[in-house]
């Protein structure tokens, strides 16, 4: 059955989990900056961006958990929902009760659905606003770019970069704040569209065009689209935006390295000068599709100090990148949460303690025991206690609840309730195998709760 609230809650939970991972990557950035190349960091960022809105990605990550038994997501995932997505906000409710869970495992019972509903309403409204703002900015940018002309062979740039038979359309545009790259749009039917500033000198235009071609060769348009979708969906999370800031920096650094590998020594000096000349371009938020000329000082330092990496170093760093990717993306497939079992049992007790006929669970069990011969007409139950046990079986039925009943003659009777349907978070029902009642002496009731 389609549950819109459950779906929105799942996406909100993915935003929380992704924010934690991005925050960890931001804290480790000085180390990652030394260990990995910019393109390797881009791959790592992109894998994390996909976890912001693809539930199936968590299922795949859970299936790969055998490759790395310990991962960052295991530390921040106290409970999982469908597909193994972390469930900080409840994705299902048992009548009017559910648990809000924090990464450390602390649970807070929620007895009203409305605060969560209001929160999710604000969340959805923010998504709509973020998508509207991004769409408006994109439209304004493309409208400005539409005033330009398409590059022809007479401009002598196509031959330099081998664009003649490619699926790239180059536009020369006046009064453009920054050069940028998009996919197919209304200005051209080709797969990629590059928009260059008309005011650039010819040599600078060639280098900027080569830079945008680098983004195409490195598949950065897909990477940035993945990140932009995450920012629109999780606009409320500052860790998402912090990760986006560093991610965009790595996009430009990776593209710079690709360009520098194509140039000779003098051309690399010219490229560094172009970076200096174009410093202070439009901020990314004002031009969502632009690969902005930001972080010029860092990019110039990297360009001046660039050296071609050897094959051995490249192989080792890619191996490190693969391990880090697994560490930050692999997650446990299912994480049972004991507090949910306890809450479901409490809710069930409240239901059976006040049915229309006025009986209680204690009275119901007393009637069952009389039928089985454990209680004579002169005996009665004087009290009952229960304890919800930890999950002991991953199957569809797991023994979950132990009950003890005191009899008027001083003897005790125990029985078990079973969880039936482990895939249903709150699908609690009782199952009594034959001969499930057992007499004994007084038990240790430590950890048990009296029945209402």
CSV table of C-alpha atoms in Angstrom, one decimal, residues 14-403:
chain,number,residue,atom,x,y,z
A,14,UNK,CA,18.3,9.5,4.1
A,15,UNK,CA,19.1,13.2,4.4
A,16,UNK,CA,20.1,12.8,8.0
A,17,UNK,CA,22.3,9.8,7.3
A,18,UNK,CA,23.9,11.5,4.2
A,19,UNK,CA,24.6,14.6,6.2
A,20,UNK,CA,26.5,12.6,8.9
A,21,UNK,CA,28.7,11.0,6.2
A,22,UNK,CA,29.4,14.3,4.4
A,23,UNK,CA,30.3,15.9,7.8
A,24,UNK,CA,32.8,13.1,8.4
A,25,UNK,CA,34.3,13.6,5.0
A,26,UNK,CA,34.6,17.4,5.7
A,27,UNK,CA,36.4,16.7,9.0
A,28,UNK,CA,38.7,14.3,7.2
A,29,UNK,CA,39.3,16.6,4.3
A,30,UNK,CA,42.9,17.6,5.2
A,31,UNK,CA,43.8,13.8,5.2
A,32,UNK,CA,41.8,13.0,2.1
A,33,UNK,CA,43.4,16.0,0.3
A,34,UNK,CA,46.8,14.3,0.8
A,35,UNK,CA,45.7,10.7,0.2
A,36,UNK,CA,43.5,11.0,-2.8
A,37,UNK,CA,43.6,12.8,-6.1
A,38,UNK,CA,40.7,15.3,-6.8
A,39,UNK,CA,39.0,12.9,-9.2
A,40,UNK,CA,39.2,10.1,-6.7
A,41,UNK,CA,37.5,12.5,-4.1
A,42,UNK,CA,34.9,13.3,-6.7
A,43,UNK,CA,34.1,9.6,-7.1
A,44,UNK,CA,33.8,9.3,-3.3
A,45,UNK,CA,31.6,12.4,-3.0
A,46,UNK,CA,29.3,11.1,-5.8
A,47,UNK,CA,28.8,7.7,-4.2
A,48,UNK,CA,27.7,9.5,-1.0
A,49,UNK,CA,25.4,11.9,-2.9
A,50,UNK,CA,23.5,8.9,-4.4
A,51,UNK,CA,22.6,7.7,-0.8
A,52,UNK,CA,20.7,11.0,-0.3
A,53,UNK,CA,17.7,9.8,-2.4
A,54,UNK,CA,18.2,6.2,-3.7
A,55,UNK,CA,16.8,3.7,-1.2
A,56,UNK,CA,18.0,0.9,-3.4
A,57,UNK,CA,21.6,2.1,-2.9
A,58,UNK,CA,21.3,1.1,0.7
A,59,UNK,CA,20.1,-2.4,-0.3
A,60,UNK,CA,23.1,-2.7,-2.5
A,61,UNK,CA,25.4,-1.4,0.2
A,62,UNK,CA,23.9,-4.0,2.6
A,63,UNK,CA,24.6,-6.8,0.2
A,64,UNK,CA,28.2,-5.7,0.0
A,65,UNK,CA,28.7,-5.5,3.7
A,66,UNK,CA,30.6,-8.7,3.7
A,67,UNK,CA,33.5,-6.9,1.9
A,68,UNK,CA,34.1,-4.7,4.9
A,69,UNK,CA,32.6,-5.8,8.2
A,70,UNK,CA,33.1,-2.4,9.9
A,71,UNK,CA,31.8,0.8,8.3
A,72,UNK,CA,30.9,4.4,9.2
A,73,UNK,CA,27.2,3.9,8.5
A,74,UNK,CA,27.1,1.0,11.0
A,75,UNK,CA,28.0,3.5,13.8
A,76,UNK,CA,25.3,6.0,12.9
A,77,UNK,CA,22.5,3.5,12.1
A,78,UNK,CA,20.5,2.5,15.3
A,79,UNK,CA,17.5,1.2,13.3
A,80,UNK,CA,16.7,0.5,9.7
A,81,UNK,CA,13.5,0.6,7.7
A,82,UNK,CA,12.8,-0.6,4.1
A,83,UNK,CA,15.8,-1.4,2.0
A,84,UNK,CA,18.1,-0.9,5.0
A,85,UNK,CA,17.6,2.9,5.1
A,86,UNK,CA,18.4,4.3,8.5
A,87,UNK,CA,15.2,5.1,10.4
A,88,UNK,CA,15.7,8.0,12.8
A,89,UNK,CA,12.2,9.3,12.2
A,90,UNK,CA,9.6,6.5,12.5
A,91,UNK,CA,8.4,5.3,9.1
A,92,UNK,CA,5.5,3.3,10.7
A,93,UNK,CA,3.2,4.0,13.6
A,94,UNK,CA,1.6,1.6,16.1
A,95,UNK,CA,-1.7,3.4,16.7
A,96,UNK,CA,-0.5,6.7,18.3
A,97,UNK,CA,3.0,5.6,19.4
A,98,UNK,CA,6.4,5.5,17.8
A,99,UNK,CA,10.1,5.9,18.6
A,100,UNK,CA,12.3,8.8,17.5
A,101,UNK,CA,15.8,7.4,17.5
A,102,UNK,CA,19.2,9.2,17.7
A,103,UNK,CA,22.4,7.8,16.2
A,104,UNK,CA,23.7,6.7,19.6
A,105,UNK,CA,20.7,4.5,20.0
A,106,UNK,CA,18.7,6.7,22.5
A,107,UNK,CA,14.9,6.4,21.8
A,108,UNK,CA,12.3,9.0,22.6
A,109,UNK,CA,8.6,7.9,22.5
A,110,UNK,CA,6.3,10.0,20.4
A,111,UNK,CA,2.7,9.8,21.3
A,112,UNK,CA,1.4,12.3,18.8
A,113,UNK,CA,1.7,11.9,15.0
A,114,UNK,CA,1.1,15.6,14.3
A,115,UNK,CA,4.6,17.1,15.2
A,116,UNK,CA,6.2,14.7,12.7
A,117,UNK,CA,3.5,15.4,10.1
A,118,UNK,CA,4.1,19.2,10.5
A,119,UNK,CA,7.9,18.7,10.2
A,120,UNK,CA,7.5,16.6,7.0
A,121,UNK,CA,5.1,19.2,5.6
A,122,UNK,CA,7.7,21.9,6.1
A,123,UNK,CA,10.3,19.6,4.5
A,124,UNK,CA,8.2,19.0,1.4
A,125,UNK,CA,7.4,22.8,1.1
A,126,UNK,CA,11.2,23.5,1.2
A,127,UNK,CA,11.8,20.9,-1.5
A,128,UNK,CA,9.3,22.7,-3.8
A,129,UNK,CA,10.8,26.1,-3.0
A,130,UNK,CA,14.4,24.8,-3.7
A,131,UNK,CA,13.4,23.3,-7.0
A,132,UNK,CA,11.5,26.4,-8.0
A,133,UNK,CA,14.5,28.6,-7.2
A,134,UNK,CA,16.9,26.4,-9.0
A,135,UNK,CA,14.7,26.2,-12.1
A,136,UNK,CA,14.3,30.0,-12.1
A,137,UNK,CA,18.0,30.5,-11.9
A,138,UNK,CA,18.7,28.0,-14.6
A,139,UNK,CA,16.1,29.6,-16.9
A,140,UNK,CA,17.6,33.1,-16.3
A,141,UNK,CA,21.1,31.8,-17.1
A,142,UNK,CA,20.0,30.0,-20.2
A,143,UNK,CA,18.0,33.1,-21.4
A,144,UNK,CA,21.2,35.2,-21.0
A,145,UNK,CA,23.2,32.5,-22.8
A,146,UNK,CA,20.6,32.3,-25.6
A,147,UNK,CA,21.8,35.7,-26.8
A,148,UNK,CA,25.0,34.2,-28.0
A,149,UNK,CA,26.0,32.5,-31.3
A,150,UNK,CA,27.0,28.9,-31.9
A,151,UNK,CA,30.7,28.3,-32.6
A,152,UNK,CA,31.5,27.6,-36.2
A,153,UNK,CA,34.6,26.3,-38.0
A,154,UNK,CA,35.4,29.9,-38.9
A,155,UNK,CA,36.3,30.5,-35.2
A,156,UNK,CA,39.2,28.1,-35.5
A,157,UNK,CA,38.5,26.5,-32.1
A,158,UNK,CA,36.7,23.3,-33.2
A,159,UNK,CA,39.7,22.0,-35.0
A,160,UNK,CA,42.0,22.6,-32.0
A,161,UNK,CA,39.9,20.5,-29.7
A,162,UNK,CA,38.5,17.9,-32.1
A,163,UNK,CA,34.8,19.0,-31.7
A,164,UNK,CA,33.8,18.7,-35.3
A,165,UNK,CA,32.3,15.3,-35.1
A,166,UNK,CA,31.4,15.3,-31.4
A,167,UNK,CA,28.1,15.8,-29.6
A,168,UNK,CA,29.2,19.1,-28.1
A,169,UNK,CA,27.7,22.4,-29.1
A,170,UNK,CA,29.8,25.5,-28.2
A,171,UNK,CA,28.1,28.9,-27.7
A,172,UNK,CA,29.9,32.3,-27.6
A,173,UNK,CA,27.9,34.6,-25.4
A,174,UNK,CA,28.2,38.3,-24.5
A,175,UNK,CA,28.0,39.6,-21.0
A,176,UNK,CA,28.2,36.1,-19.4
A,177,UNK,CA,29.2,36.0,-15.8
A,178,UNK,CA,31.1,32.7,-16.1
A,179,UNK,CA,31.6,30.0,-18.7
A,180,UNK,CA,29.6,26.9,-17.9
A,181,UNK,CA,28.4,23.5,-19.2
A,182,UNK,CA,24.9,22.0,-19.4
A,183,UNK,CA,23.3,19.0,-21.0
A,184,UNK,CA,20.8,19.0,-23.7
A,185,UNK,CA,18.4,22.0,-23.5
A,186,UNK,CA,16.2,24.3,-25.7
A,187,UNK,CA,19.3,26.1,-27.2
A,188,UNK,CA,20.6,22.9,-28.8
A,189,UNK,CA,19.7,19.3,-29.4
A,190,UNK,CA,23.2,18.0,-28.8
A,191,UNK,CA,24.1,16.1,-25.7
A,192,UNK,CA,26.4,18.8,-24.2
A,193,UNK,CA,26.3,22.5,-24.5
A,194,UNK,CA,29.3,24.7,-23.5
A,195,UNK,CA,28.8,28.5,-23.1
A,196,UNK,CA,31.9,30.7,-23.3
A,197,UNK,CA,32.3,34.3,-22.5
A,198,UNK,CA,32.7,36.4,-25.6
A,199,UNK,CA,35.0,38.8,-23.9
A,200,UNK,CA,37.7,36.1,-23.5
A,201,UNK,CA,40.8,36.4,-25.7
A,202,UNK,CA,41.2,33.6,-28.2
A,203,UNK,CA,44.0,31.8,-26.2
A,204,UNK,CA,41.9,32.1,-23.1
A,205,UNK,CA,38.8,30.9,-24.8
A,206,UNK,CA,40.7,27.8,-26.0
A,207,UNK,CA,41.9,27.0,-22.5
A,208,UNK,CA,38.4,27.6,-20.9
A,209,UNK,CA,36.8,25.4,-23.6
A,210,UNK,CA,39.4,22.7,-22.9
A,211,UNK,CA,38.5,23.0,-19.2
A,212,UNK,CA,34.8,22.4,-20.0
A,213,UNK,CA,35.7,19.5,-22.2
A,214,UNK,CA,37.5,18.1,-19.2
A,215,UNK,CA,34.3,18.1,-17.2
A,216,UNK,CA,32.7,16.2,-20.0
A,217,UNK,CA,35.4,13.6,-20.3
A,218,UNK,CA,35.4,13.1,-16.5
A,219,UNK,CA,31.5,12.8,-16.4
A,220,UNK,CA,31.2,15.7,-14.0
A,221,UNK,CA,27.8,16.8,-15.3
A,222,UNK,CA,26.3,13.6,-13.9
A,223,UNK,CA,28.2,14.0,-10.6
A,224,UNK,CA,27.1,17.6,-10.2
A,225,UNK,CA,23.5,16.8,-11.1
A,226,UNK,CA,23.5,14.1,-8.4
A,227,UNK,CA,24.8,16.6,-5.9
A,228,UNK,CA,22.3,19.3,-6.9
A,229,UNK,CA,19.4,16.9,-6.5
A,230,UNK,CA,20.6,16.1,-3.0
A,231,UNK,CA,20.8,19.8,-2.1
A,232,UNK,CA,17.3,20.4,-3.3
A,233,UNK,CA,15.9,17.4,-1.4
A,234,UNK,CA,17.8,18.1,1.8
A,235,UNK,CA,17.9,21.9,1.8
A,236,UNK,CA,17.6,22.0,5.6
A,237,UNK,CA,20.8,20.1,6.3
A,238,UNK,CA,23.9,22.4,6.7
A,239,UNK,CA,26.2,19.4,6.4
A,240,UNK,CA,24.8,18.7,2.9
A,241,UNK,CA,25.7,22.3,1.8
A,242,UNK,CA,29.2,22.0,3.4
A,243,UNK,CA,29.8,18.8,1.5
A,244,UNK,CA,28.5,20.5,-1.7
A,245,UNK,CA,31.0,23.3,-1.2
A,246,UNK,CA,34.0,20.9,-1.0
A,247,UNK,CA,32.6,18.7,-3.7
A,248,UNK,CA,32.5,21.6,-6.2
A,249,UNK,CA,36.0,22.6,-5.2
A,250,UNK,CA,37.2,19.0,-6.0
A,251,UNK,CA,35.3,19.1,-9.4
A,252,UNK,CA,37.3,22.1,-10.5
A,253,UNK,CA,40.6,20.7,-9.1
A,254,UNK,CA,40.0,17.4,-10.9
A,255,UNK,CA,39.2,19.2,-14.2
A,256,UNK,CA,42.3,21.4,-13.8
A,257,UNK,CA,44.5,18.3,-13.5
A,258,UNK,CA,43.0,16.8,-16.6
A,259,UNK,CA,43.6,20.0,-18.5
A,260,UNK,CA,47.2,20.4,-17.3
A,261,UNK,CA,48.0,16.8,-18.4
A,262,UNK,CA,47.1,18.0,-22.0
A,263,UNK,CA,49.3,21.0,-22.0
A,264,UNK,CA,53.0,21.8,-22.3
A,265,UNK,CA,54.9,23.8,-19.7
A,266,UNK,CA,54.2,27.2,-21.3
A,267,UNK,CA,50.5,26.4,-21.8
A,268,UNK,CA,50.3,25.4,-18.1
A,269,UNK,CA,51.6,28.8,-17.1
A,270,UNK,CA,49.0,30.4,-19.4
A,271,UNK,CA,46.3,28.3,-17.8
A,272,UNK,CA,47.3,29.5,-14.3
A,273,UNK,CA,47.1,33.0,-15.6
A,274,UNK,CA,43.6,32.4,-16.9
A,275,UNK,CA,42.6,31.1,-13.5
A,276,UNK,CA,43.9,34.3,-12.0
A,277,UNK,CA,42.2,36.5,-14.5
A,278,UNK,CA,38.8,34.8,-14.0
A,279,UNK,CA,39.0,34.8,-10.2
A,280,UNK,CA,35.9,36.0,-8.4
A,281,UNK,CA,33.3,34.5,-10.8
A,282,UNK,CA,29.6,34.1,-9.9
A,283,UNK,CA,28.8,32.1,-6.8
A,284,UNK,CA,27.5,28.7,-7.4
A,285,UNK,CA,24.1,29.4,-5.8
A,286,UNK,CA,23.5,32.2,-8.3
A,287,UNK,CA,24.3,30.0,-11.2
A,288,UNK,CA,23.3,26.4,-10.3
A,289,UNK,CA,24.5,24.9,-13.6
A,290,UNK,CA,27.8,26.8,-13.8
A,291,UNK,CA,31.2,25.2,-13.0
A,292,UNK,CA,32.2,28.5,-11.3
A,293,UNK,CA,35.6,29.9,-11.3
A,294,UNK,CA,35.8,29.7,-7.5
A,295,UNK,CA,38.8,28.9,-5.1
A,296,UNK,CA,41.2,30.6,-7.5
A,297,UNK,CA,44.1,30.8,-5.1
A,298,UNK,CA,44.0,27.0,-4.3
A,299,UNK,CA,43.5,26.2,-8.0
A,300,UNK,CA,46.5,28.4,-9.0
A,301,UNK,CA,48.7,26.8,-6.4
A,302,UNK,CA,47.7,23.3,-7.6
A,303,UNK,CA,48.3,24.3,-11.2
A,304,UNK,CA,51.8,25.7,-10.5
A,305,UNK,CA,52.8,22.7,-8.5
A,306,UNK,CA,51.2,20.1,-10.7
A,307,UNK,CA,53.2,16.9,-11.5
A,308,UNK,CA,52.1,13.8,-13.5
A,309,UNK,CA,51.4,11.0,-11.0
A,310,UNK,CA,53.2,7.7,-11.6
A,311,UNK,CA,51.3,4.5,-12.4
A,312,UNK,CA,52.2,2.9,-9.0
A,313,UNK,CA,51.0,5.9,-7.0
A,314,UNK,CA,47.8,6.1,-9.1
A,315,UNK,CA,47.1,2.4,-8.5
A,316,UNK,CA,47.7,2.7,-4.7
A,317,UNK,CA,45.6,5.8,-4.3
A,318,UNK,CA,42.7,4.2,-6.3
A,319,UNK,CA,42.9,1.2,-3.9
A,320,UNK,CA,42.7,3.5,-0.9
A,321,UNK,CA,39.8,5.3,-2.6
A,322,UNK,CA,38.0,2.0,-3.0
A,323,UNK,CA,38.4,1.1,0.6
A,324,UNK,CA,37.2,4.5,1.8
A,325,UNK,CA,34.2,4.3,-0.6
A,326,UNK,CA,33.2,1.0,1.0
A,327,UNK,CA,33.8,2.3,4.5
A,328,UNK,CA,31.6,5.3,4.0
A,329,UNK,CA,28.8,3.7,1.9
A,330,UNK,CA,28.5,0.1,3.0
A,331,UNK,CA,25.7,-0.3,5.6
A,332,UNK,CA,24.1,-3.1,7.6
A,333,UNK,CA,21.1,-4.5,5.7
A,334,UNK,CA,18.8,-4.7,8.7
A,335,UNK,CA,19.3,-3.4,12.3
A,336,UNK,CA,16.6,-4.5,14.7
A,337,UNK,CA,15.7,-2.0,17.5
A,338,UNK,CA,14.7,-3.4,20.8
A,339,UNK,CA,12.8,-0.3,21.9
A,340,UNK,CA,10.4,-0.7,19.0
A,341,UNK,CA,9.6,-4.2,20.2
A,342,UNK,CA,9.0,-2.9,23.7
A,343,UNK,CA,6.8,-0.2,22.4
A,344,UNK,CA,4.7,-2.5,20.3
A,345,UNK,CA,4.2,-4.8,23.3
A,346,UNK,CA,3.2,-1.9,25.5
A,347,UNK,CA,0.6,-0.8,22.9
A,348,UNK,CA,-0.7,-4.3,22.6
A,349,UNK,CA,-1.1,-4.6,26.4
A,350,UNK,CA,-3.0,-1.3,26.4
A,351,UNK,CA,-5.3,-2.7,23.7
A,352,UNK,CA,-6.0,-6.1,25.4
A,353,UNK,CA,-6.3,-4.5,28.9
A,354,UNK,CA,-9.4,-2.6,28.0
A,355,UNK,CA,-11.5,-4.4,25.3
A,356,UNK,CA,-15.3,-4.0,25.2
A,357,UNK,CA,-15.9,-7.0,27.5
A,358,UNK,CA,-13.6,-5.5,30.1
A,359,UNK,CA,-11.2,-8.4,30.4
A,360,UNK,CA,-7.5,-8.0,30.8
A,361,UNK,CA,-4.5,-10.1,29.5
A,362,UNK,CA,-4.2,-11.6,33.0
A,363,UNK,CA,-7.8,-12.7,33.0
A,364,UNK,CA,-7.4,-14.0,29.4
A,365,UNK,CA,-4.4,-16.1,30.4
A,366,UNK,CA,-6.2,-17.4,33.5
A,367,UNK,CA,-9.1,-18.6,31.3
A,368,UNK,CA,-6.6,-20.4,29.0
A,369,UNK,CA,-4.9,-22.1,32.0
A,370,UNK,CA,-8.2,-23.3,33.4
A,371,UNK,CA,-8.9,-24.8,30.0
A,372,UNK,CA,-5.5,-26.6,30.0
A,373,UNK,CA,-6.0,-27.8,33.6
A,374,UNK,CA,-3.2,-25.7,35.2
A,375,UNK,CA,-5.7,-23.9,37.4
A,376,UNK,CA,-8.2,-25.8,39.5
A,377,UNK,CA,-11.5,-24.1,40.4
A,378,UNK,CA,-10.1,-23.1,43.8
A,379,UNK,CA,-6.9,-21.6,42.3
A,380,UNK,CA,-6.5,-18.2,40.6
A,381,UNK,CA,-3.7,-16.0,39.2
A,382,UNK,CA,-2.5,-13.4,41.7
A,383,UNK,CA,-0.2,-11.4,39.3
A,384,UNK,CA,1.7,-11.4,36.1
A,385,UNK,CA,5.0,-10.0,34.9
A,386,UNK,CA,6.6,-9.7,31.4
A,387,UNK,CA,9.9,-9.0,29.8
A,388,UNK,CA,10.6,-8.3,26.1
A,389,UNK,CA,13.6,-10.4,25.1
A,390,UNK,CA,16.3,-9.4,22.6
A,391,UNK,CA,15.8,-10.8,19.1
A,392,UNK,CA,17.2,-14.3,19.0
A,393,UNK,CA,16.2,-15.4,15.5
A,394,UNK,CA,16.3,-13.6,12.1
A,395,UNK,CA,13.4,-15.6,10.8
A,396,UNK,CA,9.8,-14.7,10.5
A,397,UNK,CA,9.0,-15.9,14.0
A,398,UNK,CA,11.2,-15.0,17.0
A,399,UNK,CA,10.6,-15.6,20.7
A,400,UNK,CA,10.3,-12.1,22.0
A,401,UNK,CA,8.3,-11.9,25.3
A,402,UNK,CA,8.6,-14.0,28.5
A,403,UNK,CA,5.7,-14.0,30.9
